[in-house]
Coordinates of C-alpha atoms in Angstrom, one line a residue:
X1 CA 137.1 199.2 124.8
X2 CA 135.7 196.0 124.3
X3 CA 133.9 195.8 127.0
X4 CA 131.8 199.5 126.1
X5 CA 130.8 198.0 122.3
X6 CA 129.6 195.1 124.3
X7 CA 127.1 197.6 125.6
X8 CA 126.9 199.6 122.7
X9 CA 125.7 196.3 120.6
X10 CA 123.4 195.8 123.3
X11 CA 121.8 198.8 123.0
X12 CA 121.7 199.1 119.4
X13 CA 119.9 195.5 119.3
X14 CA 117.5 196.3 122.1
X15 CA 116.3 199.9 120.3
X16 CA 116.8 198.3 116.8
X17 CA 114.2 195.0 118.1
X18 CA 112.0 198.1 119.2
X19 CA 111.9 200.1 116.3
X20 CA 111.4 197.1 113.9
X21 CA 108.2 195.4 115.8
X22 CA 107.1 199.0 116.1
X23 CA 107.2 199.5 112.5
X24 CA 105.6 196.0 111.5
X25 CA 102.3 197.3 113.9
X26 CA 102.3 200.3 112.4
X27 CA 102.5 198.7 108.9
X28 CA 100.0 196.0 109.5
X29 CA 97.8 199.2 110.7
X30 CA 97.9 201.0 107.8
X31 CA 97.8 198.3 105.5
X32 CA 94.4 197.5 106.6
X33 CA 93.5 200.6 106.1
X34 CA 94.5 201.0 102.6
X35 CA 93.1 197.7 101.8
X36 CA 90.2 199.0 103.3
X37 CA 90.2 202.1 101.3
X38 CA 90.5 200.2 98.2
X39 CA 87.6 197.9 98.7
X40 CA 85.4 201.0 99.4
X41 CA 86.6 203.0 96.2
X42 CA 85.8 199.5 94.2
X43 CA 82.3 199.4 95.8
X44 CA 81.8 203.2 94.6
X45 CA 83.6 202.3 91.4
X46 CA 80.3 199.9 90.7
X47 CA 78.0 202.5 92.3
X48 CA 79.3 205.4 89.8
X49 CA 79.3 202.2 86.9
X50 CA 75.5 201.4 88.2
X51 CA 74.4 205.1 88.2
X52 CA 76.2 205.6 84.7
X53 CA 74.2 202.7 83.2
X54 CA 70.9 204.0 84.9
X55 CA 71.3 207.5 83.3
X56 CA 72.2 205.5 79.9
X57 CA 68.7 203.6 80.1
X58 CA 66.6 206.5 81.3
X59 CA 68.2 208.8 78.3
X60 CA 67.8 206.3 75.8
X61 CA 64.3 206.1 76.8
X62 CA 63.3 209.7 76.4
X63 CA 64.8 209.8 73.0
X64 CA 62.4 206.7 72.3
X65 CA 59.6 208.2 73.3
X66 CA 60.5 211.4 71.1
X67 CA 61.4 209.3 68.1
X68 CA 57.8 208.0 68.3
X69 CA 56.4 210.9 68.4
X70 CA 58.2 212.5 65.6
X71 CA 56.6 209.2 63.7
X72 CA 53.0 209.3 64.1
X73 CA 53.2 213.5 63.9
X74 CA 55.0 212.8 60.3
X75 CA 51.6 210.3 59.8
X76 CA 49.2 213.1 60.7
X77 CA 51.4 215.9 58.3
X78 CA 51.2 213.2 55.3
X79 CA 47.9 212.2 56.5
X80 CA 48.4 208.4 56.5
X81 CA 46.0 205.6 58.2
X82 CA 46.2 204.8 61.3
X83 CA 47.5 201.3 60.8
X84 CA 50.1 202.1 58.9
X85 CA 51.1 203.9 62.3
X86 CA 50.2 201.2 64.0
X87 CA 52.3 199.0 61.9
X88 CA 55.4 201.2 62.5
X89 CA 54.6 201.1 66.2
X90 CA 54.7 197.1 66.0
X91 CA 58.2 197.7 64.0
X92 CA 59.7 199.8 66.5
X93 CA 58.7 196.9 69.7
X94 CA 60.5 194.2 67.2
X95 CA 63.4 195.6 67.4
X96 CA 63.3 197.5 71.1
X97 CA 62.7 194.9 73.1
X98 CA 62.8 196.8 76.6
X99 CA 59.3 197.8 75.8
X100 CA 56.2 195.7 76.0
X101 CA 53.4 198.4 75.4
X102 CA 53.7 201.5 72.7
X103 CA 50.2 203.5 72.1
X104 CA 48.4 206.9 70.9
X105 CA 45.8 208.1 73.0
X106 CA 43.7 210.7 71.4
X107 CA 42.6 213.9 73.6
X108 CA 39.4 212.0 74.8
X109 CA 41.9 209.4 76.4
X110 CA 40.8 206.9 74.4
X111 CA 43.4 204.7 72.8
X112 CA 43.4 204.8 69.0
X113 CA 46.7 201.7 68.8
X114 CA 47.6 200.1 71.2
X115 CA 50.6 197.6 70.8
X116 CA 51.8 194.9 73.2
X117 CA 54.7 193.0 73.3
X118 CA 53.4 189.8 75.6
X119 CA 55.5 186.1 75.8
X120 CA 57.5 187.8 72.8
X121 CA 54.4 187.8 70.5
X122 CA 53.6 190.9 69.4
X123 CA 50.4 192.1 68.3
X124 CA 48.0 195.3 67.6
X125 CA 45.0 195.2 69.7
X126 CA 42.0 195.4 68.0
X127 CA 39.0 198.4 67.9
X128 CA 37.4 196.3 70.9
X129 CA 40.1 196.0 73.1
X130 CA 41.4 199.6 73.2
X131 CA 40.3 201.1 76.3
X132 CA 39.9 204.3 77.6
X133 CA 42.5 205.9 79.9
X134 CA 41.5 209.6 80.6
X135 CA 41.7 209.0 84.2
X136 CA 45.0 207.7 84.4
X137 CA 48.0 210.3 85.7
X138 CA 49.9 209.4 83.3
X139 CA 47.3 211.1 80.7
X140 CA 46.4 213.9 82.6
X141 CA 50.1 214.8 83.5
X142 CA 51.2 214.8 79.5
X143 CA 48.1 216.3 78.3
X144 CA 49.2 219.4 80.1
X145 CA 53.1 219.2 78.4
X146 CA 54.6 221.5 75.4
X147 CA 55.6 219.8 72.3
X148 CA 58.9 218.0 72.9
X149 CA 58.5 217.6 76.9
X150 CA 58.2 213.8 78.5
X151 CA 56.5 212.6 81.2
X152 CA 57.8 209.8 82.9
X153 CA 56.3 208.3 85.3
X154 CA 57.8 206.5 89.1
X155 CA 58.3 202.7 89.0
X156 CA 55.1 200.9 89.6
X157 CA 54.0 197.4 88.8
X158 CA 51.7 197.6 85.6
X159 CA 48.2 197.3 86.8
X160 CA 45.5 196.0 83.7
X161 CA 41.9 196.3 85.3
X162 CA 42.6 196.8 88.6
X163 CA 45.3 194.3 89.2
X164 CA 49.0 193.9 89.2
X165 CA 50.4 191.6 86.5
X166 CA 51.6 188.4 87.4
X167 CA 54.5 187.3 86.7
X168 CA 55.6 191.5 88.4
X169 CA 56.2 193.5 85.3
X170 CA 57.9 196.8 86.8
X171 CA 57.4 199.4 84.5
X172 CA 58.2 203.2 83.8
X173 CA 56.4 205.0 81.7
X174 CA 57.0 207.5 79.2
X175 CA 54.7 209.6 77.4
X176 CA 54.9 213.2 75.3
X177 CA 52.5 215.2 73.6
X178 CA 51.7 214.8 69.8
X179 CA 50.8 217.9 67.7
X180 CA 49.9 218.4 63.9
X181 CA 50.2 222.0 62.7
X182 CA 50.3 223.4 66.5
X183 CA 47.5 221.4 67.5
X184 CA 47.1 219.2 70.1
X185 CA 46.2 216.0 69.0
X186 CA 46.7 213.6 71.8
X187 CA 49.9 211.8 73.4
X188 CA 52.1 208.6 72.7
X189 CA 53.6 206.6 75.7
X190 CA 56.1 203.7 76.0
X191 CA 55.9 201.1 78.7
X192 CA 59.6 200.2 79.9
X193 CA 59.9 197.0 81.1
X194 CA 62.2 197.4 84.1
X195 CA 63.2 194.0 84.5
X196 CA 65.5 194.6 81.3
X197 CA 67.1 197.3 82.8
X198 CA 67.8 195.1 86.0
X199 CA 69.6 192.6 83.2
X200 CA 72.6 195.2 83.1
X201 CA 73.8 194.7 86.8
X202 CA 74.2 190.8 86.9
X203 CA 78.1 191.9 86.5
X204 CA 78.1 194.6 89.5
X205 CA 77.0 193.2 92.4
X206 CA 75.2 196.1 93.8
X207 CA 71.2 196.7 95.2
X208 CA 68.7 198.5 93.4
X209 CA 65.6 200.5 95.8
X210 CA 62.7 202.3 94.3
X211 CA 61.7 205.5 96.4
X212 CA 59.6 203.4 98.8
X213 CA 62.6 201.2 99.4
X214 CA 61.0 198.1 97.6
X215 CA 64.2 195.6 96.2
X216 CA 64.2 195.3 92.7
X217 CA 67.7 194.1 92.1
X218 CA 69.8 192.6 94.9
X219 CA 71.0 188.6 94.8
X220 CA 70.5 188.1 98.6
X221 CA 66.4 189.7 99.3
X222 CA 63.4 188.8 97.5
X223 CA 62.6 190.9 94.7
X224 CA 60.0 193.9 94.7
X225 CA 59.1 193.7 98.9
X226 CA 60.6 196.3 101.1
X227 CA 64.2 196.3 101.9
X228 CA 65.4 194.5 105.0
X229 CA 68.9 195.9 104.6
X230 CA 70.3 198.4 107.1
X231 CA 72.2 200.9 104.8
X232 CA 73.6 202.6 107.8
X233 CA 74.8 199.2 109.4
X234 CA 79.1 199.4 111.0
X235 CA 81.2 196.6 111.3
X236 CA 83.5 196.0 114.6
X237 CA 85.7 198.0 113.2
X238 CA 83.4 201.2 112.6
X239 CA 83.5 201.3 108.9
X240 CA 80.9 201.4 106.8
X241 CA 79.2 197.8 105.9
X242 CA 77.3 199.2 103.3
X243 CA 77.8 201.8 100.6
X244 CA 75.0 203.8 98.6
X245 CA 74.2 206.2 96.4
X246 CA 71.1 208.0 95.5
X247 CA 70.3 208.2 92.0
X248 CA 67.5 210.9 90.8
X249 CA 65.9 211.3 87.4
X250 CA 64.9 214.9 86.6
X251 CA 64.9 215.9 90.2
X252 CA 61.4 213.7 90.8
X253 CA 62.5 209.9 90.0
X254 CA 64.4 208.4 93.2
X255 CA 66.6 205.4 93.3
X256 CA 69.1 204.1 95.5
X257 CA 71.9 201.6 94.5
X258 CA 74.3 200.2 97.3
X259 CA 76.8 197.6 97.3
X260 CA 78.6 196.2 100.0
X261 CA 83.0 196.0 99.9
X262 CA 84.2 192.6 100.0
X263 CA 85.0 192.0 103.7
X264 CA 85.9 188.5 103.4
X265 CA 89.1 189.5 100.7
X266 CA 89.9 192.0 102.8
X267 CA 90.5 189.8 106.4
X268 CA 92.1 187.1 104.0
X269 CA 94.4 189.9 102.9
X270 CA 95.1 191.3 106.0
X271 CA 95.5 188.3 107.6
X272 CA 97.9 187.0 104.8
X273 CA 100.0 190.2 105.1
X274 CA 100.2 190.3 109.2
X275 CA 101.1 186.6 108.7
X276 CA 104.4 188.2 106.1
X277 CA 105.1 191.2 108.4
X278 CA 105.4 189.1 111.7
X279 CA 108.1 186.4 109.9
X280 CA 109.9 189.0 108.4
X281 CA 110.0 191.1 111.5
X282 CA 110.9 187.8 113.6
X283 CA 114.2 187.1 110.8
X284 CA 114.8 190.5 110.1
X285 CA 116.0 190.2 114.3
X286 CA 117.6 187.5 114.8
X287 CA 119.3 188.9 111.6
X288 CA 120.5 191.8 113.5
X289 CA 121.5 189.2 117.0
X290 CA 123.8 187.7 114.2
X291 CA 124.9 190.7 112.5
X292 CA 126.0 192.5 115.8
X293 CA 128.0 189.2 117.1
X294 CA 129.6 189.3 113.7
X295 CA 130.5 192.6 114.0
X296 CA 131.9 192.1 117.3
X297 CA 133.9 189.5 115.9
X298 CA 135.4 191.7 113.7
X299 CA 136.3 194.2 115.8
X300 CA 139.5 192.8 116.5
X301 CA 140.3 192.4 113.0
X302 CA 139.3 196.0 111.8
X303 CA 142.4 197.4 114.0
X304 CA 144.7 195.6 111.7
X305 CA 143.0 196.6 108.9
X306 CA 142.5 200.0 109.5
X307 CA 146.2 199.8 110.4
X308 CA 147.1 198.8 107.3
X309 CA 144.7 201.2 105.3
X310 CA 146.1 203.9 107.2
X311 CA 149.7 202.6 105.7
X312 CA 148.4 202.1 102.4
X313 CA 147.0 205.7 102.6
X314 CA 150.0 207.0 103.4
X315 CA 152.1 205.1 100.5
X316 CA 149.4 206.3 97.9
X317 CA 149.5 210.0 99.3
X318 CA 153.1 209.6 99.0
X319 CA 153.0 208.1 95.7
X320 CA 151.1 210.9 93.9
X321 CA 153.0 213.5 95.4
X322 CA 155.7 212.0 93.4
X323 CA 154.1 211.6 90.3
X324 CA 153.2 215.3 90.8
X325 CA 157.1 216.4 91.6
X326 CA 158.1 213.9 88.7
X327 CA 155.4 215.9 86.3
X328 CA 156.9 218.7 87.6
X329 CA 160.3 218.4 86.6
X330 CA 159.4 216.6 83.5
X331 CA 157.6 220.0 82.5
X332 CA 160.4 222.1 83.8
X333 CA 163.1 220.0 82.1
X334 CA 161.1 220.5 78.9
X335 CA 160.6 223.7 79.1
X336 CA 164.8 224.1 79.9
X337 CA 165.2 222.3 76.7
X338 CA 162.9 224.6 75.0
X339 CA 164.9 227.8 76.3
X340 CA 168.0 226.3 75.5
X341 CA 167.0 225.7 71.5
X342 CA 166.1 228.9 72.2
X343 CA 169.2 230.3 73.3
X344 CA 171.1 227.9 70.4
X345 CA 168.1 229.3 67.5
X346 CA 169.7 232.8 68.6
X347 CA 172.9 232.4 67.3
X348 CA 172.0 231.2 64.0
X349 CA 171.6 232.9 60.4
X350 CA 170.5 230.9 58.4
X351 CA 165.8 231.1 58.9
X352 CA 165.2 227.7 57.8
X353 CA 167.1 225.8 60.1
X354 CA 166.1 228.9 62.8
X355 CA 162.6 227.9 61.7
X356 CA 163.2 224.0 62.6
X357 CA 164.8 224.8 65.6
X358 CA 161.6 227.0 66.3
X359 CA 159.4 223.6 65.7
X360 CA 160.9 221.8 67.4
X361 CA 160.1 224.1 70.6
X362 CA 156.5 223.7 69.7
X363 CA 156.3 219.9 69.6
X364 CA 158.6 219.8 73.6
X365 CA 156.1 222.5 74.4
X366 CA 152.8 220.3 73.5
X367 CA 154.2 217.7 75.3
X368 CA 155.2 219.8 78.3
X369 CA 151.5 221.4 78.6
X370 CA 150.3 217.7 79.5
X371 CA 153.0 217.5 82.4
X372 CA 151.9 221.0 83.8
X373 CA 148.2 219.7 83.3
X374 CA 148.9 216.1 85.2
X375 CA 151.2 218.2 87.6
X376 CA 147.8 220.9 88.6
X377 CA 145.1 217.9 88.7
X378 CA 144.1 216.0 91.4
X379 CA 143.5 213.2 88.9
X380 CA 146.9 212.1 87.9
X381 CA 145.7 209.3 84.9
X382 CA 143.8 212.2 82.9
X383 CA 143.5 215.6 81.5
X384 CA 140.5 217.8 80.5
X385 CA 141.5 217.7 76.8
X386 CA 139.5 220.6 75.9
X387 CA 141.4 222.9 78.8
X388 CA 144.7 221.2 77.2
X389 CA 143.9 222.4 73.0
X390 CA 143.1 226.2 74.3
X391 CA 146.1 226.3 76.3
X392 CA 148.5 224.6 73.0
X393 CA 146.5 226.3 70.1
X394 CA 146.1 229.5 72.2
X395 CA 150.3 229.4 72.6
X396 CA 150.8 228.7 68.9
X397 CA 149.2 231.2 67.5
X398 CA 150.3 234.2 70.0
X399 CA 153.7 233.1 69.1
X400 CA 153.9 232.3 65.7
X401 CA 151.1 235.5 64.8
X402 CA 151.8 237.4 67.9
X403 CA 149.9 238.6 70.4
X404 CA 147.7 241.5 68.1
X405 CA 146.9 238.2 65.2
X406 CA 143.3 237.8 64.0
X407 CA 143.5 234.2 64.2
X408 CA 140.4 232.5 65.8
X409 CA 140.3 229.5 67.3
X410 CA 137.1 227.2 67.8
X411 CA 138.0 224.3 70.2
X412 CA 134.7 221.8 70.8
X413 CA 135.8 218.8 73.1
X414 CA 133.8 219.3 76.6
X415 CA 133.9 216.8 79.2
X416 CA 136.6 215.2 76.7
X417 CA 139.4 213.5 79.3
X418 CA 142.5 211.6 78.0
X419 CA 145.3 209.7 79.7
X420 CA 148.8 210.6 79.2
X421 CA 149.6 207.9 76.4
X422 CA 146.7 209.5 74.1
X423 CA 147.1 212.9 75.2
X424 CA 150.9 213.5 74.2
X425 CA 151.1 211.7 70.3
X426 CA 147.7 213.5 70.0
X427 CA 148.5 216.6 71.2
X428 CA 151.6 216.4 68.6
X429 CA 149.7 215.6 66.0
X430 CA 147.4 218.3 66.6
X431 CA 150.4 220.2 66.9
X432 CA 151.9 219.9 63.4
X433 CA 148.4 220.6 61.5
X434 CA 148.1 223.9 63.6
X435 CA 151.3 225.0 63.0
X436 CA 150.8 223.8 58.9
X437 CA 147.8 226.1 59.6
X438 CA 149.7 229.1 61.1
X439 CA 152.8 228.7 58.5
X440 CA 150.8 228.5 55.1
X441 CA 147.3 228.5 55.3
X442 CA 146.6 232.6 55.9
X443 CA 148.3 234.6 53.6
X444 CA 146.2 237.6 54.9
X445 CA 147.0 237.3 58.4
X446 CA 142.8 236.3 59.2
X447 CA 141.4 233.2 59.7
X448 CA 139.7 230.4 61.7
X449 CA 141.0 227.1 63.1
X450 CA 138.9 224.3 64.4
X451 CA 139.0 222.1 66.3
X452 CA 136.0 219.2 67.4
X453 CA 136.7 216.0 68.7
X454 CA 133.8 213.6 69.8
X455 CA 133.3 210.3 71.6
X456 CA 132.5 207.4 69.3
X457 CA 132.1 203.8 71.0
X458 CA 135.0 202.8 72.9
X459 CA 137.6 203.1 72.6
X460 CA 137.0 205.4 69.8
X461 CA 136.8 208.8 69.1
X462 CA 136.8 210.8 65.9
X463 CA 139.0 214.4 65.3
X464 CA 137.8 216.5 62.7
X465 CA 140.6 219.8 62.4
X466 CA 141.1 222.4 59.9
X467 CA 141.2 226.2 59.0
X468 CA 139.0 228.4 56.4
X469 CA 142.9 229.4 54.9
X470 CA 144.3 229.2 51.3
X471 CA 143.6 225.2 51.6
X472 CA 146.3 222.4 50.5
X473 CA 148.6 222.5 47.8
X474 CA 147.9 220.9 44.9
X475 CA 151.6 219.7 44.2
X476 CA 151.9 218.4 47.4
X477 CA 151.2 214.4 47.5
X478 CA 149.2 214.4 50.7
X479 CA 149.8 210.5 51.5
X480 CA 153.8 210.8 50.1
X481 CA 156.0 214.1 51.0
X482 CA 159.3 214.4 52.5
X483 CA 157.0 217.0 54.9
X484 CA 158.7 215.9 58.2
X485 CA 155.2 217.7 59.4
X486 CA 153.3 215.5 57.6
X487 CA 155.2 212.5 57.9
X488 CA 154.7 212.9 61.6
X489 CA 150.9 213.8 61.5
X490 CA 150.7 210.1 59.5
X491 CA 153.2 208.4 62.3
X492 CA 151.2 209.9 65.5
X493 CA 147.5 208.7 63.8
X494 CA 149.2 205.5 63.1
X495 CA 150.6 205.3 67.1
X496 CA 146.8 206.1 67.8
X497 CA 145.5 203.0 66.1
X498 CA 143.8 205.2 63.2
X499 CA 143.5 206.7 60.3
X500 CA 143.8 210.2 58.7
X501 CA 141.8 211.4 55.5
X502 CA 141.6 215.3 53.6
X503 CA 137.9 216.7 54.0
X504 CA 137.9 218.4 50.3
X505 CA 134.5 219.6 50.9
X506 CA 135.3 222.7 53.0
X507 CA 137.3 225.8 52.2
X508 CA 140.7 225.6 53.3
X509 CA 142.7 222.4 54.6
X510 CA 140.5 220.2 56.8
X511 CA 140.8 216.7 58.5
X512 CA 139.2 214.0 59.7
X513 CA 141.3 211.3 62.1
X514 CA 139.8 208.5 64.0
X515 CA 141.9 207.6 66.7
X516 CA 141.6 205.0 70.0
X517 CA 142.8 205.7 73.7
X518 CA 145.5 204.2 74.2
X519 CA 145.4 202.2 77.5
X520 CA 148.2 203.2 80.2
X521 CA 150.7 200.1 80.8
X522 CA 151.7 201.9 83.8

């Protein structure tokens, strides 16, 4: 025997080793992978955040563009000067910033004002420096809109006689037709500066590519030349090293934004963790080398103890048959004393002392339900209490009403279960107010008894009995009577370690009776 768990703990440490460095591969595995995965759903987290704050700008912008031309067409309908226009335009660059340029152009394309936002000095051009722009695309394109359409222009670097401005002033533009009374009378346009747009990034680390892939937002290539990166570049371990997204504006403004996932966090993370799986793998078996020689240690020791559990087994299934065949007698010899006052009740005349004798059958047959109950259950400590009132106020009242009576019973006590020394005094107690109930309480043979007793903390629990009957006599001291019944209701509450009080605020006799479970000694 000894000799075949030798090989069994062999085995079991040999496929257990297996399974366990197994498992740590295949966790290391998919832990980079999920790391992995994460840093690619941050990178499209900031694309998604990038394109978000793009459509933000661009949108902002139109509405601009349409807020200045709702301005100078209010100027033509009230027929004010053009410098008072002017002087709103100039306004409306104080306190938009991302614009360095606002202008009307009249349908000649010459430029009636012209305002420009330069080193943060802003000024309206005078008569002799307007200039005349009905060449430009820009013109020609919005010339052609309806009222309320915008042009806006692709990203170019804004060109003032023939040559780009240096410092590189990126700019958009946007322009929309102005009309008084249905007429046409020229266009407005705003000149985005696209550097304050690129201001909104600094917090997402991502690249920003006009159409012509030319950088005009990344930290590691030089602003406005062409792209050097390699969007469709792999790592060693074939995943992406580079993640985009194409953004388009109206369906004819193209823009790409990529970012790349942090790759040195991930390898320090994945190193970390392989680091954590490998010790734990390498403890986790020499844990089970140690367990298994413990257990074989053991081995010799579990005979005797299974031995003696086997024993103990025995003496316990041996014991509760007992209790059961003493529970069983107890109820039989209860129930022989109930026949026999019975058989004595029979050969007397006189009903009052036939009616004690009668009681006195009740109370041995409340006490001898519990027994049957204990005797039935495979739990011999408790009873179902609510099984245990059905069965004792079902029995009272077929044989004190017989079996045809219109006496209900209401019994709420579910999942209520009480041990033998709570069960009996408050199963007599219950006892004496039923059979109060049965005796006086319906004078037309109807009624209702009921019954609820509820869990409070423990040990406590709260009993709240009564009927709907002709309630309790009025020359009866409740507290005071030479009532054995209800001496022995206030006895059996105070065995219970509680306290009884009258509920005058129902119809008939009710009670209320807090009571503890009373622990077993035995």
């Amino acid at each position: 025997m000894g000799k075949r768990i030798t090989i069994t703990a062999s085995a079991i440490f040999l496929i257990s080793t297996i399974l366990l460095w197994y498992n740590a591969f295949e966790r290391i595995k998919t832990y980079h992978k999920n790391i992995t995965l994460v840093a690619n759903i941050k990178a499209n987290n900031r694309l998604t955040d990038g394109e978000d704050r793009l459509h933000k700008l661009y949108n902002i912008s139109k509405k601009d563009i349409l807020f200045i031309k709702d301005l100078i067409e209010l100027d033509f309908k009230t027929k004010q000067p053009t410098n008072l226009s002017a002087l709103k335009f100039l306004r409306f660059l104080e306190i938009e910033d991302n614009y360095f340029q606002a202008r009307y152009i009249d349908l000649n394309g010459k430029e009636v004002i012209r305002v420009d936002n330069r080193n943060d000095s802003i000024t309206i051009l005078p008569d002799s420096q307007l200039q005349h722009k009905g060449e430009r695309y820009y013109f020609k394109e919005t010339i052609k809109l309806a009222s309320g359409e915008v042009f806006i222009s692709s990203l170019d670097f804004n060109v003032e006689n023939g040559k780009v401005e240096v410092p590189y002033r990126p700019t958009i533009r946007f322009f929309t037709p102005v009309f008084s009374e249905d007429n046409l009378k020229g266009i407005v346009g705003l000149n985005f500066n696209v550097n304050n747009w690129l201001k909104n990034f600094s917090d997402l680390d991502i690249g920003l590519l006009n159409a012509d892939n030319e950088v005009f937002y990344h930290d590691d290539e030089v602003q406005f030349s062409t792209s050097k990166t390699d969007l469709t570049e792999v790592n060693d371990k074939g995943n992406p090293v580079y993640l985009s997204k194409s953004v388009n504006f109206d369906g004819a403004h193209n823009w790409t934004i990529y970012t790349k996932p942090d790759f040195s966090a991930i390898d320090s993370d994945y190193n970390n963790y392989k680091f954590s799986i490998f010790k734990t793998a390498a403890i986790l078996t020499l844990s089970i080398l140690v367990f298994l020689i413990i257990i074989y240690s053991l081995y010799q020791k579990n005979k005797y103890i299974t031995a003696l559990n086997e024993t103990s087994e025995l003496r316990l299934l041996e014991r509760n048959t007992l209790l059961k065949e003493i529970h069983h007698r107890v109820k039989n010899n209860l129930q022989i004393i109930t026949s026999l006052l019975s058989l004595q009740s029979s050969f007397i005349e006189d009903d009052q002392v036939k009616g004690l004798f009668r009681y006195g059958q009740y109370r041995i047959n409340s006490m001898a339900i519990v027994h049957e109950m204990l005797y039935k259950n495979s739990d011999l400590s408790r009873i179902n209490y609510g099984e245990y009132l059905h069965q004792l106020v079902g029995t009272l009242i077929t044989s004190m009403k017989g079996s045809k009576n219109q006496i209900e019973h209401r019994i709420d006590a579910d999942d209520l279960f009480l041990n033998i020394d709570t069960s009996i005094p408050l199963g007599l107690l219950i006892n004496e107010i039923v059979t109060n109930s049965l005796k006086y309480g319906f004078e037309n043979g109807e009624g209702i008894i009921s019954i609820e007793v509820r869990k409070l903390k423990y040990p406590n629990f709260i009993l709240r009995i009564g009927d709907n009957g002709a309630g309790f006599p009025d020359d009866i001291n409740f507290r005071n009577t030479v009532s054995l019944g209800l001496k022995l209701i206030h006895k059996l509450a105070l065995q219970l370690r509680g306290n009884i009080e009258k509920d005058n605020s129902k119809q008939g006799t009710h009670y209320i009776i807090t009571f503890q479970e009373i622990e077993q000694t035995s």
